[in-house]
């Protein structure tokens, strides 16, 4: 905010002239005459400053401020005639303020108004003599000069800002263009583009070609973020303990950054586990490559070395894909936030105003015993329902997935607020492991839940709603049902984005009129079952 330092200095300068007027009045023993004029001019100046306090004041504000400063010029002109020697300096205050915010011609206008008022009053009162005339002319010329200097400083500052914008923006635009062009070239050169799960699956494919394993996965997580399985082979859920837990078989690779070979007895059979950290270009851990097989055929040091090579060769691709997905997700969330803000500041405010207008008409109708009073009451209830629904949609647009707010927490909070707003009976069963789904996947599942929630709200006869969520990343299952008359059909979900991620969505009747929507998701390339019996170690091709 470049105007803050200038405004602060300008205020100090104008206060300095006011104090100078009082000092001169004190030396000439005329403080009683000067003080009211000083207070009047300073009050008007502060009002104008408040009107101009916005970074970019509106045209109406600028016109109002100019009118107030013109009144201040009239007051300072009257002070030159009535206030004695001290208040003659007050003409500088509105002139300097005008110079800081308007074009130079308005400085001449303000000083002209002040001088004409002062000379006119002094001439009418018969007190205009050579001494007073010279002092008034001196302060008028000084005010004009100081105001023009303020206008010159404003013009120089605007030119400097324009020059800086011209010199900086093209370089930033050129740099952005170069980066986007480079990203386009990278996307063409990569077999998987910027698809993070596909990049992770290529890493697992490379690992399978170098060593044998029964189950393998790429877990991604930066800093203190939870582990997110990008790709998994041999199971439809992550079988190992959360790497953020101290006793986990993956803890050392996740937290200490050391490749490890270990034996894990937390499964049906004892397993040999190999975990290798993956790093981004700055040397920070971005995830872990993990693989296991029965302990009767343990991994060797050569297998660990091969896994380290795979992790090193694929880390850059996976990091790039994850960062690109994060940028794309952030852009989507910013757009949703913009839409929510526009809805809140636009149609929501208009609906509130409409409700207040209806309340006024309802009161008049009841006072007059009008037959339309009951109809107006019904209309007011309908407006309140639409407004409540609009507020819920605005809240839904502002959803954001964060490491400390998982999918279960979001759905639970939203279901609780829905039950409080509608009075419906809501029930939820939640089961989540320490592993998280990718953020964009959680958002899509949450939107699916909101779609069923909206259907339940629009059904007038809905009395209860049930939600079951089971997340064992990368597998997830959501079951949402309500007992109201539903408008949802199977075709409403044929083009749902979750289907592109491998999800199955079914729509079935629930009760007499209700609906049940079930979504099941498994990782791409996952085995049919999480528990593998009669395991066969794949051979390198």
Short mmCIF file of C-alpha atoms in Angstrom, two decimals:
data_model
loop_
_atom_site.label_atom_id
_atom_site.label_comp_id
_atom_site.label_asym_id
_atom_site.label_seq_id
_atom_site.Cartn_x
_atom_site.Cartn_y
_atom_site.Cartn_z
CA UNK A 1 0.00 0.00 0.00
CA UNK A 2 2.10 2.82 -1.36
CA UNK A 3 -0.31 5.54 -0.15
CA UNK A 4 0.12 4.82 3.57
CA UNK A 5 3.58 6.45 4.07
CA UNK A 6 2.55 9.45 1.94
CA UNK A 7 -0.75 9.89 3.78
CA UNK A 8 0.95 9.70 7.14
CA UNK A 9 3.56 12.34 6.17
CA UNK A 10 0.89 14.56 4.59
CA UNK A 11 -1.18 14.44 7.75
CA UNK A 12 1.83 15.44 9.83
CA UNK A 13 2.53 18.37 7.50
CA UNK A 14 -1.05 19.65 7.74
CA UNK A 15 -1.05 19.26 11.52
CA UNK A 16 2.22 21.20 11.53
CA UNK A 17 0.60 24.13 9.73
CA UNK A 18 -2.30 24.06 12.20
CA UNK A 19 0.14 24.15 15.12
CA UNK A 20 2.06 26.95 13.40
CA UNK A 21 -1.17 28.97 13.19
CA UNK A 22 -1.82 28.42 16.89
CA UNK A 23 1.78 29.35 17.74
CA UNK A 24 1.56 32.61 15.80
CA UNK A 25 -1.79 33.31 17.47
CA UNK A 26 -0.23 32.66 20.88
CA UNK A 27 2.61 35.07 20.17
CA UNK A 28 0.09 37.74 19.16
CA UNK A 29 -2.26 36.94 22.08
CA UNK A 30 -5.14 35.97 19.77
CA UNK A 31 -5.58 32.25 20.56
CA UNK A 32 -9.26 32.72 21.42
CA UNK A 33 -9.97 34.08 17.95
CA UNK A 34 -7.78 31.57 16.11
CA UNK A 35 -8.71 28.29 17.86
CA UNK A 36 -12.28 27.88 16.47
CA UNK A 37 -11.05 28.44 12.90
CA UNK A 38 -8.19 25.97 13.34
CA UNK A 39 -10.55 23.32 14.71
CA UNK A 40 -13.08 23.94 11.92
CA UNK A 41 -10.54 23.68 9.09
CA UNK A 42 -8.82 20.63 10.60
CA UNK A 43 -12.17 18.85 11.10
CA UNK A 44 -13.14 19.42 7.48
CA UNK A 45 -9.68 18.28 6.36
CA UNK A 46 -9.99 15.06 8.38
CA UNK A 47 -13.44 14.38 6.88
CA UNK A 48 -12.01 14.76 3.38
CA UNK A 49 -9.06 12.53 4.27
CA UNK A 50 -11.47 9.85 5.50
CA UNK A 51 -13.39 9.99 2.22
CA UNK A 52 -10.12 9.55 0.30
CA UNK A 53 -8.76 6.82 2.59
CA UNK A 54 -9.50 3.96 0.16
CA UNK A 55 -6.66 2.66 -1.99
CA UNK A 56 -8.70 3.59 -5.09
CA UNK A 57 -11.50 5.96 -4.00
CA UNK A 58 -14.69 5.91 -6.06
CA UNK A 59 -15.70 8.87 -8.20
CA UNK A 60 -18.47 9.75 -5.75
CA UNK A 61 -16.05 9.73 -2.83
CA UNK A 62 -13.63 12.00 -4.70
CA UNK A 63 -16.39 14.49 -5.54
CA UNK A 64 -17.58 14.50 -1.95
CA UNK A 65 -14.04 15.03 -0.67
CA UNK A 66 -13.50 17.91 -3.13
CA UNK A 67 -16.70 19.56 -1.92
CA UNK A 68 -15.57 19.25 1.72
CA UNK A 69 -12.16 20.73 0.86
CA UNK A 70 -13.87 23.60 -0.94
CA UNK A 71 -15.82 24.30 2.26
CA UNK A 72 -12.53 24.15 4.16
CA UNK A 73 -11.12 26.73 1.72
CA UNK A 74 -14.12 29.00 2.41
CA UNK A 75 -13.54 28.57 6.15
CA UNK A 76 -9.81 29.34 5.83
CA UNK A 77 -10.64 32.45 3.77
CA UNK A 78 -13.02 33.63 6.47
CA UNK A 79 -10.32 32.90 9.06
CA UNK A 80 -7.88 35.19 7.19
CA UNK A 81 -10.39 38.03 7.62
CA UNK A 82 -11.69 37.38 11.14
CA UNK A 83 -9.07 35.28 12.97
CA UNK A 84 -6.11 37.60 13.16
CA UNK A 85 -2.55 36.87 12.06
CA UNK A 86 -2.31 33.18 13.01
CA UNK A 87 -5.23 31.65 11.01
CA UNK A 88 -3.96 33.17 7.76
CA UNK A 89 -1.78 30.06 7.36
CA UNK A 90 -4.80 27.74 7.38
CA UNK A 91 -5.29 28.14 3.61
CA UNK A 92 -2.26 25.89 3.14
CA UNK A 93 -4.07 22.84 4.65
CA UNK A 94 -6.84 22.32 2.05
CA UNK A 95 -4.53 23.38 -0.79
CA UNK A 96 -1.92 20.77 0.16
CA UNK A 97 -4.55 18.03 0.59
CA UNK A 98 -6.01 18.80 -2.83
CA UNK A 99 -2.55 18.70 -4.38
CA UNK A 100 -1.97 15.19 -3.04
CA UNK A 101 -5.15 13.74 -4.53
CA UNK A 102 -6.25 15.89 -7.50
CA UNK A 103 -4.85 17.60 -10.56
CA UNK A 104 -2.97 20.93 -10.25
CA UNK A 105 -5.92 23.01 -11.52
CA UNK A 106 -7.89 22.09 -8.42
CA UNK A 107 -5.09 23.53 -6.27
CA UNK A 108 -5.59 26.85 -8.03
CA UNK A 109 -9.35 26.49 -7.49
CA UNK A 110 -8.97 25.95 -3.74
CA UNK A 111 -6.52 28.80 -3.22
CA UNK A 112 -8.67 31.06 -5.40
CA UNK A 113 -11.80 30.23 -3.36
CA UNK A 114 -9.95 30.89 -0.09
CA UNK A 115 -8.37 34.16 -1.27
CA UNK A 116 -11.60 35.48 -2.81
CA UNK A 117 -13.50 34.71 0.40
CA UNK A 118 -10.86 36.36 2.59
CA UNK A 119 -10.50 39.51 0.49
CA UNK A 120 -14.27 39.78 0.03
CA UNK A 121 -15.03 39.58 3.75
CA UNK A 122 -12.16 41.91 4.71
CA UNK A 123 -13.28 44.46 2.12
CA UNK A 124 -16.89 44.26 3.24
CA UNK A 125 -15.89 44.72 6.89
CA UNK A 126 -13.64 47.66 6.04
CA UNK A 127 -10.54 46.09 7.62
CA UNK A 128 -8.57 45.62 4.42
CA UNK A 129 -5.36 47.60 4.59
CA UNK A 130 -1.93 47.31 3.05
CA UNK A 131 -0.51 45.14 5.86
CA UNK A 132 -3.42 42.65 5.82
CA UNK A 133 -3.46 42.57 2.03
CA UNK A 134 0.24 41.72 1.82
CA UNK A 135 -0.07 38.95 4.44
CA UNK A 136 -3.10 37.42 2.76
CA UNK A 137 -1.41 37.51 -0.64
CA UNK A 138 1.75 35.99 0.83
CA UNK A 139 -0.11 33.04 2.42
CA UNK A 140 -2.27 32.53 -0.69
CA UNK A 141 0.79 32.34 -2.94
CA UNK A 142 2.52 30.05 -0.43
CA UNK A 143 -0.53 27.76 -0.29
CA UNK A 144 -0.66 27.58 -4.08
CA UNK A 145 3.05 26.77 -4.27
CA UNK A 146 2.86 24.06 -1.58
CA UNK A 147 -0.27 22.54 -3.16
CA UNK A 148 1.41 22.44 -6.57
CA UNK A 149 4.45 20.76 -5.02
CA UNK A 150 2.13 18.13 -3.55
CA UNK A 151 0.53 17.60 -6.97
CA UNK A 152 4.00 17.32 -8.54
CA UNK A 153 5.08 14.67 -6.02
CA UNK A 154 1.87 12.71 -6.70
CA UNK A 155 2.48 12.87 -10.45
CA UNK A 156 6.10 11.74 -10.05
CA UNK A 157 5.03 8.82 -7.88
CA UNK A 158 2.41 7.71 -10.41
CA UNK A 159 4.97 7.89 -13.22
CA UNK A 160 7.45 5.86 -11.16
CA UNK A 161 4.79 3.21 -10.49
CA UNK A 162 3.89 3.07 -14.19
CA UNK A 163 7.56 2.78 -15.15
CA UNK A 164 8.07 0.00 -12.61
CA UNK A 165 5.01 -1.83 -13.93
CA UNK A 166 6.25 -1.56 -17.50
CA UNK A 167 9.72 -2.74 -16.55
CA UNK A 168 8.62 -5.63 -14.33
CA UNK A 169 5.47 -7.08 -15.88
CA UNK A 170 6.97 -8.03 -19.26
CA UNK A 171 9.80 -9.90 -17.60
CA UNK A 172 7.38 -11.76 -15.34
CA UNK A 173 5.17 -12.55 -18.31
CA UNK A 174 8.18 -13.78 -20.28
CA UNK A 175 9.30 -15.97 -17.40
CA UNK A 176 5.81 -17.42 -16.97
CA UNK A 177 5.58 -18.05 -20.71
CA UNK A 178 8.93 -19.83 -20.67
CA UNK A 179 7.90 -22.03 -17.74
CA UNK A 180 4.58 -22.95 -19.34
CA UNK A 181 6.29 -23.77 -22.62
CA UNK A 182 8.79 -25.94 -20.77
CA UNK A 183 5.96 -27.73 -18.95
CA UNK A 184 4.31 -28.40 -22.29
CA UNK A 185 7.51 -29.90 -23.66
CA UNK A 186 7.90 -32.06 -20.55
CA UNK A 187 4.33 -33.31 -20.83
CA UNK A 188 4.98 -34.36 -24.42
CA UNK A 189 8.21 -36.12 -23.50
CA UNK A 190 6.79 -38.08 -20.56
CA UNK A 191 4.86 -41.25 -21.34
CA UNK A 192 2.37 -40.53 -18.53
CA UNK A 193 2.26 -36.74 -18.83
CA UNK A 194 1.57 -35.21 -15.42
CA UNK A 195 -0.59 -38.06 -14.11
CA UNK A 196 0.82 -38.77 -10.64
CA UNK A 197 -0.70 -42.28 -10.19
CA UNK A 198 0.47 -43.28 -13.68
CA UNK A 199 4.01 -42.07 -12.90
CA UNK A 200 3.97 -44.08 -9.67
CA UNK A 201 2.73 -47.18 -11.51
CA UNK A 202 5.61 -46.85 -13.98
CA UNK A 203 8.01 -46.86 -11.01
CA UNK A 204 6.42 -50.05 -9.67
CA UNK A 205 6.61 -51.59 -13.13
CA UNK A 206 10.31 -50.75 -13.27
CA UNK A 207 10.79 -52.27 -9.81
CA UNK A 208 8.99 -55.45 -10.90
CA UNK A 209 11.42 -55.77 -13.80
CA UNK A 210 14.44 -55.60 -11.46
CA UNK A 211 13.37 -57.69 -8.46
CA UNK A 212 10.56 -60.00 -7.36
CA UNK A 213 7.90 -58.82 -4.93
CA UNK A 214 4.41 -59.85 -3.90
CA UNK A 215 3.13 -56.41 -2.96
CA UNK A 216 4.57 -52.98 -3.69
CA UNK A 217 3.44 -49.38 -3.40
CA UNK A 218 4.48 -45.74 -3.73
CA UNK A 219 3.52 -43.68 -0.66
CA UNK A 220 3.77 -39.90 -1.03
CA UNK A 221 3.86 -37.31 1.73
CA UNK A 222 5.84 -34.06 2.21
CA UNK A 223 7.01 -33.02 5.67
CA UNK A 224 4.35 -33.81 8.27
CA UNK A 225 1.67 -34.64 5.70
CA UNK A 226 0.03 -38.07 6.01
CA UNK A 227 1.05 -40.86 3.64
CA UNK A 228 -0.97 -41.05 0.44
CA UNK A 229 -0.74 -44.26 -1.65
CA UNK A 230 -0.31 -43.16 -5.28
CA UNK A 231 -0.04 -46.68 -6.69
CA UNK A 232 -0.21 -50.17 -5.20
CA UNK A 233 0.27 -53.66 -6.59
CA UNK A 234 -0.79 -57.00 -5.13
CA UNK A 235 -3.51 -55.62 -2.83
CA UNK A 236 -6.47 -53.25 -2.92
CA UNK A 237 -5.51 -51.53 0.34
CA UNK A 238 -2.27 -50.51 2.02
CA UNK A 239 -1.33 -53.50 4.19
CA UNK A 240 1.56 -51.95 6.15
CA UNK A 241 1.22 -49.83 9.29
CA UNK A 242 1.11 -46.04 9.04
CA UNK A 243 4.74 -44.86 8.50
CA UNK A 244 4.21 -41.94 10.89
CA UNK A 245 3.78 -44.37 13.81
CA UNK A 246 6.97 -45.01 15.75
CA UNK A 247 6.71 -48.79 15.70
CA UNK A 248 5.87 -49.03 12.00
CA UNK A 249 8.04 -51.13 9.74
CA UNK A 250 8.21 -48.08 7.44
CA UNK A 251 9.04 -45.54 10.15
CA UNK A 252 12.82 -45.49 9.63
CA UNK A 253 12.60 -44.95 5.87
CA UNK A 254 9.84 -42.34 6.26
CA UNK A 255 11.33 -40.32 9.12
CA UNK A 256 15.07 -41.08 9.03
CA UNK A 257 15.43 -41.24 5.25
CA UNK A 258 17.37 -44.52 5.29
CA UNK A 259 16.74 -47.49 2.96
CA UNK A 260 15.83 -50.47 5.12
CA UNK A 261 15.45 -54.24 4.93
CA UNK A 262 13.37 -55.71 7.74
CA UNK A 263 11.10 -58.58 8.70
CA UNK A 264 7.49 -57.80 9.60
CA UNK A 265 5.31 -60.24 11.51
CA UNK A 266 2.16 -58.12 11.59
CA UNK A 267 0.52 -59.91 8.64
CA UNK A 268 -0.92 -63.40 8.22
CA UNK A 269 2.55 -64.68 7.38
CA UNK A 270 5.92 -63.22 8.25
CA UNK A 271 7.12 -60.89 5.50
CA UNK A 272 10.36 -59.43 4.26
CA UNK A 273 9.86 -55.69 3.72
CA UNK A 274 12.01 -53.30 1.71
CA UNK A 275 11.47 -49.55 2.10
CA UNK A 276 13.38 -46.87 0.15
CA UNK A 277 12.87 -43.11 0.63
CA UNK A 278 12.30 -40.86 -2.39
CA UNK A 279 13.53 -37.26 -2.52
CA UNK A 280 12.67 -34.12 -4.46
CA UNK A 281 15.21 -31.85 -6.14
CA UNK A 282 15.90 -29.99 -2.86
CA UNK A 283 16.78 -33.19 -1.03
CA UNK A 284 13.57 -33.34 1.01
CA UNK A 285 11.65 -36.57 1.37
CA UNK A 286 8.63 -36.76 -0.92
CA UNK A 287 7.65 -40.37 -0.26
CA UNK A 288 8.67 -43.99 0.13
CA UNK A 289 8.86 -46.92 -2.27
CA UNK A 290 7.93 -50.09 -0.37
CA UNK A 291 7.76 -53.73 -1.38
CA UNK A 292 7.35 -57.01 0.48
CA UNK A 293 7.19 -60.79 -0.04
CA UNK A 294 7.08 -63.83 2.27
CA UNK A 295 10.02 -64.00 4.66
CA UNK A 296 10.97 -67.46 3.41
CA UNK A 297 12.45 -65.66 0.36
CA UNK A 298 13.88 -62.48 1.93
CA UNK A 299 15.15 -59.51 -0.03
CA UNK A 300 18.90 -59.21 -0.51
CA UNK A 301 21.22 -56.22 -0.56
CA UNK A 302 21.17 -56.39 -4.37
CA UNK A 303 17.39 -56.08 -4.30
CA UNK A 304 17.68 -53.04 -2.04
CA UNK A 305 20.24 -51.46 -4.35
CA UNK A 306 17.91 -52.03 -7.33
CA UNK A 307 15.04 -50.39 -5.41
CA UNK A 308 17.26 -47.41 -4.58
CA UNK A 309 18.03 -46.98 -8.29
CA UNK A 310 14.34 -47.17 -9.19
CA UNK A 311 13.45 -44.59 -6.54
CA UNK A 312 16.19 -42.23 -7.71
CA UNK A 313 15.24 -42.48 -11.38
CA UNK A 314 11.50 -41.95 -10.85
CA UNK A 315 11.49 -39.42 -8.00
CA UNK A 316 11.70 -36.38 -10.28
CA UNK A 317 8.74 -37.52 -12.43
CA UNK A 318 6.58 -38.31 -9.40
CA UNK A 319 7.48 -35.03 -7.68
CA UNK A 320 6.64 -33.05 -10.81
CA UNK A 321 3.32 -34.84 -11.23
CA UNK A 322 2.32 -34.32 -7.58
CA UNK A 323 3.26 -30.62 -7.65
CA UNK A 324 1.37 -30.09 -10.91
CA UNK A 325 -1.70 -31.84 -9.48
CA UNK A 326 -1.47 -29.61 -6.39
CA UNK A 327 -1.35 -26.45 -8.54
CA UNK A 328 -4.33 -27.62 -10.57
CA UNK A 329 -6.25 -28.40 -7.40
CA UNK A 330 -5.39 -25.01 -5.91
CA UNK A 331 -6.65 -23.27 -9.06
CA UNK A 332 -9.92 -25.18 -8.77
CA UNK A 333 -10.31 -24.28 -5.09
CA UNK A 334 -9.61 -20.60 -5.82
CA UNK A 335 -12.29 -20.62 -8.51
CA UNK A 336 -14.76 -22.21 -6.10
CA UNK A 337 -13.90 -19.59 -3.49
CA UNK A 338 -14.49 -16.83 -6.05
CA UNK A 339 -17.89 -18.25 -6.97
CA UNK A 340 -18.84 -18.60 -3.29
CA UNK A 341 -17.84 -14.99 -2.63
CA UNK A 342 -19.84 -13.72 -5.59
CA UNK A 343 -22.88 -15.73 -4.52
CA UNK A 344 -22.59 -14.45 -0.96
CA UNK A 345 -22.16 -10.80 -1.95
CA UNK A 346 -24.73 -10.95 -4.75
CA UNK A 347 -27.77 -13.18 -4.80
CA UNK A 348 -27.59 -14.08 -1.09
CA UNK A 349 -27.75 -10.42 -0.05
CA UNK A 350 -30.60 -9.83 -2.49
CA UNK A 351 -32.50 -12.79 -1.05
CA UNK A 352 -32.07 -11.39 2.47
CA UNK A 353 -33.37 -8.00 1.32
CA UNK A 354 -36.32 -9.73 -0.36
CA UNK A 355 -37.08 -11.53 2.91
CA UNK A 356 -37.09 -8.25 4.84
CA UNK A 357 -39.44 -6.74 2.27
CA UNK A 358 -41.81 -9.71 2.61
CA UNK A 359 -41.75 -9.36 6.39
CA UNK A 360 -42.90 -5.75 6.05
CA UNK A 361 -45.71 -6.70 3.67
CA UNK A 362 -46.77 -9.58 5.96
CA UNK A 363 -47.08 -7.25 8.93
CA UNK A 364 -49.21 -4.81 6.96
CA UNK A 365 -51.40 -7.65 5.68
CA UNK A 366 -51.98 -8.96 9.21
CA UNK A 367 -52.77 -5.46 10.51
CA UNK A 368 -55.37 -5.04 7.75
CA UNK A 369 -56.74 -8.60 8.16
CA UNK A 370 -55.99 -9.22 4.49
CA UNK A 371 -56.91 -12.65 3.09
CA UNK A 372 -53.46 -12.92 1.50
CA UNK A 373 -51.67 -12.91 4.89
CA UNK A 374 -51.46 -16.71 5.02
CA UNK A 375 -50.19 -16.86 1.45
CA UNK A 376 -47.48 -14.34 2.33
CA UNK A 377 -46.49 -16.45 5.36
CA UNK A 378 -46.07 -19.46 3.09
CA UNK A 379 -44.06 -17.41 0.62
CA UNK A 380 -41.81 -16.18 3.45
CA UNK A 381 -41.15 -19.77 4.54
CA UNK A 382 -40.23 -20.71 0.98
CA UNK A 383 -37.82 -17.74 0.71
CA UNK A 384 -36.22 -18.77 4.01
CA UNK A 385 -35.81 -22.33 2.71
CA UNK A 386 -34.19 -21.14 -0.52
CA UNK A 387 -31.89 -18.83 1.41
CA UNK A 388 -30.83 -21.62 3.79
CA UNK A 389 -30.19 -23.88 0.80
CA UNK A 390 -28.13 -21.15 -0.86
CA UNK A 391 -26.03 -20.70 2.27
CA UNK A 392 -25.34 -24.43 2.37
CA UNK A 393 -24.25 -24.34 -1.28
CA UNK A 394 -21.92 -21.43 -0.51
CA UNK A 395 -20.40 -23.42 2.36
CA UNK A 396 -20.00 -26.43 0.06
CA UNK A 397 -18.15 -24.33 -2.52
CA UNK A 398 -15.66 -23.31 0.15
CA UNK A 399 -14.57 -26.83 1.05
CA UNK A 400 -10.82 -27.36 1.24
CA UNK A 401 -9.04 -30.63 1.95
CA UNK A 402 -6.24 -30.17 4.48
CA UNK A 403 -3.88 -32.61 6.19
CA UNK A 404 -5.62 -32.06 9.53
CA UNK A 405 -9.13 -32.39 8.07
CA UNK A 406 -9.66 -35.74 6.41
CA UNK A 407 -12.58 -36.99 4.36
CA UNK A 408 -14.33 -38.50 7.39
CA UNK A 409 -14.08 -35.25 9.35
CA UNK A 410 -15.49 -33.23 6.43
CA UNK A 411 -18.43 -35.56 5.85
CA UNK A 412 -19.16 -35.84 9.58
CA UNK A 413 -19.15 -32.09 10.09
CA UNK A 414 -21.32 -31.48 7.05
CA UNK A 415 -23.79 -34.19 8.07
CA UNK A 416 -24.05 -32.74 11.57
CA UNK A 417 -24.78 -29.22 10.27
CA UNK A 418 -27.31 -30.70 7.81
CA UNK A 419 -29.15 -32.47 10.62
CA UNK A 420 -29.17 -29.34 12.77
CA UNK A 421 -30.54 -27.20 9.93
CA UNK A 422 -33.27 -29.62 8.80
CA UNK A 423 -34.16 -31.52 11.97
CA UNK A 424 -33.63 -34.87 10.24
CA UNK A 425 -32.23 -37.91 12.01
CA UNK A 426 -28.69 -38.55 10.77
CA UNK A 427 -26.44 -41.53 11.45
CA UNK A 428 -22.83 -42.11 10.41
CA UNK A 429 -20.46 -45.05 10.62
CA UNK A 430 -16.82 -44.17 9.98
CA UNK A 431 -13.74 -46.34 9.54
CA UNK A 432 -10.45 -44.74 8.44
CA UNK A 433 -6.82 -45.88 8.53
CA UNK A 434 -3.82 -43.60 8.90
CA UNK A 435 -3.29 -43.50 5.14
CA UNK A 436 -4.97 -40.73 3.18
CA UNK A 437 -6.50 -40.68 -0.28
CA UNK A 438 -5.18 -38.08 -2.72
CA UNK A 439 -6.74 -34.69 -2.07
CA UNK A 440 -8.55 -34.48 -5.41
CA UNK A 441 -10.05 -37.94 -4.83
CA UNK A 442 -11.34 -36.90 -1.41
CA UNK A 443 -12.93 -33.80 -2.94
CA UNK A 444 -14.70 -35.89 -5.60
CA UNK A 445 -16.04 -38.32 -2.97
CA UNK A 446 -17.21 -35.39 -0.87
CA UNK A 447 -19.03 -33.91 -3.86
CA UNK A 448 -20.75 -37.24 -4.43
CA UNK A 449 -21.92 -37.14 -0.82
CA UNK A 450 -23.19 -33.58 -1.31
CA UNK A 451 -25.15 -34.66 -4.37
CA UNK A 452 -27.10 -37.19 -2.32
CA UNK A 453 -27.42 -34.65 0.51
CA UNK A 454 -29.03 -32.15 -1.86
CA UNK A 455 -31.45 -34.82 -3.07
CA UNK A 456 -32.46 -35.55 0.55
CA UNK A 457 -32.99 -31.85 1.26
CA UNK A 458 -35.23 -31.34 -1.76
CA UNK A 459 -37.40 -34.32 -0.82
CA UNK A 460 -40.12 -32.97 1.45
CA UNK A 461 -40.78 -36.33 3.15
CA UNK A 462 -37.21 -37.17 4.19
CA UNK A 463 -36.90 -37.95 7.90
CA UNK A 464 -33.60 -39.82 8.22
CA UNK A 465 -30.25 -40.22 6.49
CA UNK A 466 -27.50 -42.80 6.91
CA UNK A 467 -23.85 -42.58 5.87
CA UNK A 468 -21.16 -45.23 6.01
CA UNK A 469 -17.58 -44.44 5.06
CA UNK A 470 -14.74 -46.95 5.00
CA UNK A 471 -11.33 -45.68 3.88
CA UNK A 472 -8.29 -47.94 3.71
CA UNK A 473 -6.28 -46.06 1.08
CA UNK A 474 -6.19 -46.46 -1.81
CA UNK A 475 -9.46 -48.34 -1.33
CA UNK A 476 -12.56 -46.39 -0.29
CA UNK A 477 -16.23 -47.19 0.10
CA UNK A 478 -19.08 -44.71 0.66
CA UNK A 479 -22.71 -45.68 1.23
CA UNK A 480 -25.29 -42.87 1.54
CA UNK A 481 -29.04 -43.38 1.85
CA UNK A 482 -32.19 -41.49 2.83
CA UNK A 483 -35.87 -42.44 3.09
CA UNK A 484 -37.38 -39.51 1.16
CA UNK A 485 -38.78 -39.44 -2.36
CA UNK A 486 -35.64 -39.36 -4.47
CA UNK A 487 -34.97 -37.85 -7.89
CA UNK A 488 -31.62 -39.62 -8.33
CA UNK A 489 -31.27 -42.17 -11.11
CA UNK A 490 -28.47 -44.44 -12.23
CA UNK A 491 -27.86 -42.24 -15.29
CA UNK A 492 -27.02 -39.27 -13.02
CA UNK A 493 -23.70 -40.94 -12.18
CA UNK A 494 -22.70 -42.43 -15.54
CA UNK A 495 -20.33 -39.53 -16.28
CA UNK A 496 -19.17 -38.94 -12.71
CA UNK A 497 -15.42 -38.07 -12.47
CA UNK A 498 -14.89 -40.85 -9.92
CA UNK A 499 -15.56 -43.41 -12.61
CA UNK A 500 -12.46 -42.23 -14.47
CA UNK A 501 -10.49 -43.12 -11.32
CA UNK A 502 -11.84 -46.67 -11.33
CA UNK A 503 -14.80 -46.23 -8.97
CA UNK A 504 -18.03 -48.20 -9.17
CA UNK A 505 -21.22 -46.27 -8.37
CA UNK A 506 -24.55 -48.04 -7.90
CA UNK A 507 -28.01 -46.60 -7.20
CA UNK A 508 -30.59 -48.81 -5.48
CA UNK A 509 -34.00 -48.27 -3.84
CA UNK A 510 -34.05 -47.79 -0.08
CA UNK A 511 -37.24 -48.41 1.83
CA UNK A 512 -40.50 -47.45 0.14
CA UNK A 513 -39.44 -44.20 -1.54
CA UNK A 514 -35.80 -43.63 -0.63
CA UNK A 515 -32.54 -44.18 -2.42
CA UNK A 516 -29.18 -45.75 -1.61
CA UNK A 517 -26.01 -44.64 -3.44
CA UNK A 518 -22.90 -46.78 -3.03
CA UNK A 519 -19.42 -45.94 -4.29
CA UNK A 520 -16.54 -48.40 -4.18
CA UNK A 521 -13.04 -47.51 -5.28
CA UNK A 522 -9.88 -49.58 -5.62
CA UNK A 523 -6.47 -48.61 -6.89
CA UNK A 524 -5.63 -49.11 -10.54
CA UNK A 525 -3.88 -52.43 -11.07
CA UNK A 526 -4.89 -53.76 -7.64
CA UNK A 527 -5.39 -57.42 -6.98
CA UNK A 528 -8.95 -58.73 -6.48
CA UNK A 529 -8.40 -59.21 -2.75
CA UNK A 530 -6.32 -57.60 -0.06
CA UNK A 531 -5.43 -61.01 1.37
CA UNK A 532 -3.41 -63.08 -1.07
CA UNK A 533 -3.55 -66.82 -0.61
CA UNK A 534 -1.25 -69.17 -2.54
CA UNK A 535 1.06 -66.27 -3.39
CA UNK A 536 3.23 -66.65 -6.42
CA UNK A 537 6.24 -64.32 -6.68
CA UNK A 538 6.24 -62.82 -10.20
CA UNK A 539 9.33 -63.53 -12.28
CA UNK A 540 11.13 -60.78 -14.18
CA UNK A 541 10.06 -60.73 -17.82
#
